[in-house]
Amino acid sequence: MDATLLIVKENGSSQEIVLRKSRLVVGREAGCELRIPLPSVSRQHCEFVIEDGSITVRDMGSSNGTFVNKERVEEAELSAGDLIAVGPAVFALVIDSEPSDLDPEDVYARGGVEVKPKTHAGLSGNAAEAAAKLAGGAPDDSDIDMMAGGDSDDSSLLDFDFDFDGDDEDDDQPAL
């Protein structure tokens, strides 16, 4: 079985991640194989597991949840074409080249969910943004790098830029 995650952002840009290992952890923590360093993504948010010819996504106790086809799940067996939302990222699962006609803008529109910003210790507004920035998060989600981390077997190397304002600027993001 050949499995790929097509990851898309709101403006329709996309990148593919080939699933070569039996487990891929997604989160904002530096040790995750797929890192999304945003306050709306938990340290270890979810994992994709390939086992016995099937692919499962498991939420790892995330605050904002993991969604499959816009439904919040704790664990779900996935099929080709399923849409998985983790924070502002939407993944489309492609198995053995199916589905072959995915439109990234459509994937985002059909799979994206509203993400609530995390608050820090009961803070809200500017105070929560300041706390997120101090914690190494990106308070305004304006220009986010999503990169694979973990071991160095190159199973899912990814450098994906979440530039929500479209200006291709770094917007003073903290170093990863």
PDB file of C-alpha atoms in Angstrom:
ATOM      1  CA  MET A   1       0.000   0.000   0.000  1.00  0.00           C
ATOM      2  CA  ASP A   2       1.310   3.443  -0.976  1.00  0.00           C
ATOM      3  CA  ALA A   3      -0.087   6.167   1.278  1.00  0.00           C
ATOM      4  CA  THR A   4       0.374   9.916   0.970  1.00  0.00           C
ATOM      5  CA  LEU A   5      -1.003  12.851   2.896  1.00  0.00           C
ATOM      6  CA  LEU A   6      -1.745  15.915   0.795  1.00  0.00           C
ATOM      7  CA  ILE A   7      -1.508  18.842   3.199  1.00  0.00           C
ATOM      8  CA  VAL A   8      -3.225  22.085   2.199  1.00  0.00           C
ATOM      9  CA  LYS A   9      -3.758  25.549   3.571  1.00  0.00           C
ATOM     10  CA  GLU A  10      -6.532  28.056   3.051  1.00  0.00           C
ATOM     11  CA  ASN A  11      -5.039  29.697  -0.045  1.00  0.00           C
ATOM     12  CA  GLY A  12      -4.914  26.324  -1.832  1.00  0.00           C
ATOM     13  CA  SER A  13      -1.170  25.734  -1.732  1.00  0.00           C
ATOM     14  CA  SER A  14      -0.257  22.147  -0.942  1.00  0.00           C
ATOM     15  CA  GLN A  15       2.508  19.648  -0.399  1.00  0.00           C
ATOM     16  CA  GLU A  16       2.614  15.859  -0.246  1.00  0.00           C
ATOM     17  CA  ILE A  17       3.968  13.725   2.592  1.00  0.00           C
ATOM     18  CA  VAL A  18       4.683  10.094   1.736  1.00  0.00           C
ATOM     19  CA  LEU A  19       3.925   7.822   4.699  1.00  0.00           C
ATOM     20  CA  ARG A  20       6.913   5.486   4.859  1.00  0.00           C
ATOM     21  CA  LYS A  21       6.920   4.612   8.552  1.00  0.00           C
ATOM     22  CA  SER A  22       4.301   2.765  10.567  1.00  0.00           C
ATOM     23  CA  ARG A  23       3.724   5.805  12.814  1.00  0.00           C
ATOM     24  CA  LEU A  24       3.739   9.565  12.218  1.00  0.00           C
ATOM     25  CA  VAL A  25       3.147  11.916  15.163  1.00  0.00           C
ATOM     26  CA  VAL A  26       1.778  15.396  14.400  1.00  0.00           C
ATOM     27  CA  GLY A  27       2.122  18.239  16.899  1.00  0.00           C
ATOM     28  CA  ARG A  28       3.886  21.448  17.804  1.00  0.00           C
ATOM     29  CA  GLU A  29       6.589  19.750  19.917  1.00  0.00           C
ATOM     30  CA  ALA A  30      10.075  19.637  18.419  1.00  0.00           C
ATOM     31  CA  GLY A  31      10.227  15.804  18.575  1.00  0.00           C
ATOM     32  CA  CYS A  32       7.168  15.244  16.377  1.00  0.00           C
ATOM     33  CA  GLU A  33       7.736  13.795  12.913  1.00  0.00           C
ATOM     34  CA  LEU A  34       5.403  16.443  11.482  1.00  0.00           C
ATOM     35  CA  ARG A  35       5.668  19.718  13.360  1.00  0.00           C
ATOM     36  CA  ILE A  36       3.026  22.456  13.262  1.00  0.00           C
ATOM     37  CA  PRO A  37       4.312  25.072  15.737  1.00  0.00           C
ATOM     38  CA  LEU A  38       1.032  26.858  16.442  1.00  0.00           C
ATOM     39  CA  PRO A  39      -0.746  27.439  19.747  1.00  0.00           C
ATOM     40  CA  SER A  40      -3.899  25.839  18.262  1.00  0.00           C
ATOM     41  CA  VAL A  41      -2.009  22.543  17.818  1.00  0.00           C
ATOM     42  CA  SER A  42      -1.194  20.455  20.909  1.00  0.00           C
ATOM     43  CA  ARG A  43       2.365  19.383  21.716  1.00  0.00           C
ATOM     44  CA  GLN A  44       1.531  15.863  20.530  1.00  0.00           C
ATOM     45  CA  HIS A  45      -1.761  16.366  18.740  1.00  0.00           C
ATOM     46  CA  CYS A  46      -2.446  13.132  16.861  1.00  0.00           C
ATOM     47  CA  GLU A  47      -0.765  10.192  15.201  1.00  0.00           C
ATOM     48  CA  PHE A  48      -1.223   8.348  11.929  1.00  0.00           C
ATOM     49  CA  VAL A  49      -0.651   4.602  12.296  1.00  0.00           C
ATOM     50  CA  ILE A  50      -0.253   2.123   9.442  1.00  0.00           C
ATOM     51  CA  GLU A  51      -0.881  -1.418  10.578  1.00  0.00           C
ATOM     52  CA  ASP A  52      -2.177  -4.595   8.912  1.00  0.00           C
ATOM     53  CA  GLY A  53      -3.007  -2.793   5.657  1.00  0.00           C
ATOM     54  CA  SER A  54      -5.061  -0.023   7.260  1.00  0.00           C
ATOM     55  CA  ILE A  55      -4.391   3.569   8.287  1.00  0.00           C
ATOM     56  CA  THR A  56      -5.762   4.979  11.526  1.00  0.00           C
ATOM     57  CA  VAL A  57      -5.621   8.470  12.987  1.00  0.00           C
ATOM     58  CA  ARG A  58      -5.641   8.755  16.779  1.00  0.00           C
ATOM     59  CA  ASP A  59      -6.098  11.946  18.740  1.00  0.00           C
ATOM     60  CA  MET A  60      -3.519  12.140  21.540  1.00  0.00           C
ATOM     61  CA  GLY A  61      -5.605  14.172  23.985  1.00  0.00           C
ATOM     62  CA  SER A  62      -5.409  17.406  22.016  1.00  0.00           C
ATOM     63  CA  SER A  63      -7.239  20.501  23.221  1.00  0.00           C
ATOM     64  CA  ASN A  64      -8.754  21.484  19.868  1.00  0.00           C
ATOM     65  CA  GLY A  65      -9.347  17.960  18.598  1.00  0.00           C
ATOM     66  CA  THR A  66      -8.650  15.951  15.483  1.00  0.00           C
ATOM     67  CA  PHE A  67     -11.352  15.908  12.817  1.00  0.00           C
ATOM     68  CA  VAL A  68     -12.085  13.412  10.048  1.00  0.00           C
ATOM     69  CA  ASN A  69     -14.465  14.724   7.403  1.00  0.00           C
ATOM     70  CA  LYS A  70     -15.393  17.551   9.834  1.00  0.00           C
ATOM     71  CA  GLU A  71     -16.328  15.179  12.675  1.00  0.00           C
ATOM     72  CA  ARG A  72     -14.258  15.221  15.862  1.00  0.00           C
ATOM     73  CA  VAL A  73     -12.747  11.793  16.524  1.00  0.00           C
ATOM     74  CA  GLU A  74     -10.687  10.085  19.180  1.00  0.00           C
ATOM     75  CA  GLU A  75      -9.680   7.369  16.710  1.00  0.00           C
ATOM     76  CA  ALA A  76     -10.818   6.568  13.194  1.00  0.00           C
ATOM     77  CA  GLU A  77      -9.839   4.116  10.479  1.00  0.00           C
ATOM     78  CA  LEU A  78      -9.206   6.113   7.337  1.00  0.00           C
ATOM     79  CA  SER A  79     -10.113   5.521   3.710  1.00  0.00           C
ATOM     80  CA  ALA A  80      -8.758   7.066   0.530  1.00  0.00           C
ATOM     81  CA  GLY A  81     -10.083  10.600   0.161  1.00  0.00           C
ATOM     82  CA  ASP A  82     -10.765  11.194   3.868  1.00  0.00           C
ATOM     83  CA  LEU A  83     -10.031  14.735   5.066  1.00  0.00           C
ATOM     84  CA  ILE A  84      -8.260  15.199   8.397  1.00  0.00           C
ATOM     85  CA  ALA A  85      -8.081  18.603  10.127  1.00  0.00           C
ATOM     86  CA  VAL A  86      -5.392  19.391  12.708  1.00  0.00           C
ATOM     87  CA  GLY A  87      -5.498  23.035  13.714  1.00  0.00           C
ATOM     88  CA  PRO A  88      -5.358  25.123  10.526  1.00  0.00           C
ATOM     89  CA  ALA A  89      -3.938  22.259   8.434  1.00  0.00           C
ATOM     90  CA  VAL A  90      -6.107  19.931   6.364  1.00  0.00           C
ATOM     91  CA  PHE A  91      -4.770  16.600   5.154  1.00  0.00           C
ATOM     92  CA  ALA A  92      -6.302  14.506   2.362  1.00  0.00           C
ATOM     93  CA  LEU A  93      -5.395  10.825   2.437  1.00  0.00           C
ATOM     94  CA  VAL A  94      -4.338   9.331  -0.891  1.00  0.00           C
ATOM     95  CA  ILE A  95      -3.958   5.545  -1.028  1.00  0.00           C
ATOM     96  CA  ASP A  96      -2.486   3.854  -4.107  1.00  0.00           C
ATOM     97  CA  SER A  97      -2.992   7.105  -6.090  1.00  0.00           C
ATOM     98  CA  GLU A  98      -6.710   7.337  -5.202  1.00  0.00           C
ATOM     99  CA  PRO A  99      -8.360   9.764  -5.312  1.00  0.00           C
ATOM    100  CA  SER A 100      -6.344  11.117  -8.206  1.00  0.00           C
ATOM    101  CA  ASP A 101      -8.249  14.336  -8.846  1.00  0.00           C
ATOM    102  CA  LEU A 102      -7.874  16.300  -5.608  1.00  0.00           C
ATOM    103  CA  ASP A 103      -8.199  20.076  -5.849  1.00  0.00           C
ATOM    104  CA  PRO A 104      -6.349  21.637  -2.884  1.00  0.00           C
ATOM    105  CA  GLU A 105      -8.768  24.575  -2.539  1.00  0.00           C
ATOM    106  CA  ASP A 106     -11.712  22.156  -2.489  1.00  0.00           C
ATOM    107  CA  VAL A 107      -9.923  19.919   0.038  1.00  0.00           C
ATOM    108  CA  TYR A 108      -9.472  22.865   2.387  1.00  0.00           C
ATOM    109  CA  ALA A 109     -13.061  24.057   1.945  1.00  0.00           C
ATOM    110  CA  ARG A 110     -14.512  20.593   2.587  1.00  0.00           C
ATOM    111  CA  GLY A 111     -12.136  19.567   5.401  1.00  0.00           C
ATOM    112  CA  GLY A 112     -11.258  22.723   7.325  1.00  0.00           C
ATOM    113  CA  VAL A 113     -12.718  23.361  10.764  1.00  0.00           C
ATOM    114  CA  GLU A 114     -12.880  26.481  12.901  1.00  0.00           C
ATOM    115  CA  VAL A 115      -9.968  26.503  15.318  1.00  0.00           C
ATOM    116  CA  LYS A 116     -10.346  28.195  18.675  1.00  0.00           C
ATOM    117  CA  PRO A 117      -7.191  29.935  19.865  1.00  0.00           C
ATOM    118  CA  LYS A 118      -5.783  28.493  23.068  1.00  0.00           C
ATOM    119  CA  THR A 119      -5.726  30.707  26.086  1.00  0.00           C
ATOM    120  CA  HIS A 120      -2.888  30.603  28.551  1.00  0.00           C
ATOM    121  CA  ALA A 121      -3.774  30.375  32.252  1.00  0.00           C
ATOM    122  CA  GLY A 122      -7.180  31.953  31.729  1.00  0.00           C
ATOM    123  CA  LEU A 123      -5.848  34.842  29.667  1.00  0.00           C
ATOM    124  CA  SER A 124      -7.575  36.144  26.590  1.00  0.00           C
ATOM    125  CA  GLY A 125      -7.013  38.709  23.858  1.00  0.00           C
ATOM    126  CA  ASN A 126      -3.667  40.518  23.815  1.00  0.00           C
ATOM    127  CA  ALA A 127      -2.535  38.858  27.051  1.00  0.00           C
ATOM    128  CA  ALA A 128      -3.096  35.389  25.547  1.00  0.00           C
ATOM    129  CA  GLU A 129      -1.230  36.432  22.394  1.00  0.00           C
ATOM    130  CA  ALA A 130       1.699  37.677  24.479  1.00  0.00           C
ATOM    131  CA  ALA A 131       1.743  34.438  26.484  1.00  0.00           C
ATOM    132  CA  ALA A 132       1.646  32.388  23.270  1.00  0.00           C
ATOM    133  CA  LYS A 133       4.548  34.373  21.860  1.00  0.00           C
ATOM    134  CA  LEU A 134       6.584  33.871  25.037  1.00  0.00           C
ATOM    135  CA  ALA A 135       5.797  30.148  24.882  1.00  0.00           C
ATOM    136  CA  GLY A 136       7.253  30.000  21.367  1.00  0.00           C
ATOM    137  CA  GLY A 137       3.922  29.935  19.564  1.00  0.00           C
ATOM    138  CA  ALA A 138       2.816  32.069  16.676  1.00  0.00           C
ATOM    139  CA  PRO A 139       0.006  34.187  18.082  1.00  0.00           C
ATOM    140  CA  ASP A 140      -1.501  35.374  14.828  1.00  0.00           C
ATOM    141  CA  ASP A 141      -0.979  32.315  12.576  1.00  0.00           C
ATOM    142  CA  SER A 142       0.344  34.730   9.933  1.00  0.00           C
ATOM    143  CA  ASP A 143       3.418  32.952   8.617  1.00  0.00           C
ATOM    144  CA  ILE A 144       4.016  29.496  10.027  1.00  0.00           C
ATOM    145  CA  ASP A 145       6.637  26.942   9.075  1.00  0.00           C
ATOM    146  CA  MET A 146       5.524  23.365   9.384  1.00  0.00           C
ATOM    147  CA  MET A 147       8.445  20.984   9.348  1.00  0.00           C
ATOM    148  CA  ALA A 148       9.098  17.326   9.957  1.00  0.00           C
ATOM    149  CA  GLY A 149      11.258  16.539  12.954  1.00  0.00           C
ATOM    150  CA  GLY A 150      12.095  13.395  14.872  1.00  0.00           C
ATOM    151  CA  ASP A 151      14.553  10.848  13.547  1.00  0.00           C
ATOM    152  CA  SER A 152      16.581  11.438  10.433  1.00  0.00           C
ATOM    153  CA  ASP A 153      15.413   8.692   8.093  1.00  0.00           C
ATOM    154  CA  ASP A 154      13.793  11.294   5.781  1.00  0.00           C
ATOM    155  CA  SER A 155      10.440   9.505   6.002  1.00  0.00           C
ATOM    156  CA  SER A 156       8.375  12.675   5.802  1.00  0.00           C
ATOM    157  CA  LEU A 157      10.606  15.681   5.395  1.00  0.00           C
ATOM    158  CA  LEU A 158       8.419  18.720   4.959  1.00  0.00           C
ATOM    159  CA  ASP A 159       8.881  22.451   4.935  1.00  0.00           C
ATOM    160  CA  PHE A 160       5.473  23.998   4.493  1.00  0.00           C
ATOM    161  CA  ASP A 161       4.799  27.714   4.952  1.00  0.00           C
ATOM    162  CA  PHE A 162       1.481  28.850   6.429  1.00  0.00           C
ATOM    163  CA  ASP A 163       1.612  32.436   5.138  1.00  0.00           C
ATOM    164  CA  PHE A 164      -1.988  33.466   5.799  1.00  0.00           C
ATOM    165  CA  ASP A 165      -1.527  37.093   4.846  1.00  0.00           C
ATOM    166  CA  GLY A 166       0.032  36.197   1.466  1.00  0.00           C
ATOM    167  CA  ASP A 167       2.944  38.607   1.676  1.00  0.00           C
ATOM    168  CA  ASP A 168       5.720  35.960   1.775  1.00  0.00           C
ATOM    169  CA  GLU A 169       7.283  37.762   4.760  1.00  0.00           C
ATOM    170  CA  ASP A 170       8.517  36.071   7.955  1.00  0.00           C
ATOM    171  CA  ASP A 171       6.382  38.352  10.194  1.00  0.00           C
ATOM    172  CA  ASP A 172       8.867  38.008  13.069  1.00  0.00           C
ATOM    173  CA  GLN A 173       8.247  34.345  13.735  1.00  0.00           C
ATOM    174  CA  PRO A 174      10.358  32.674  16.398  1.00  0.00           C
ATOM    175  CA  ALA A 175      13.162  30.382  15.249  1.00  0.00           C
ATOM    176  CA  LEU A 176      12.160  26.724  15.053  1.00  0.00           C
TER     177      LEU A 176
END
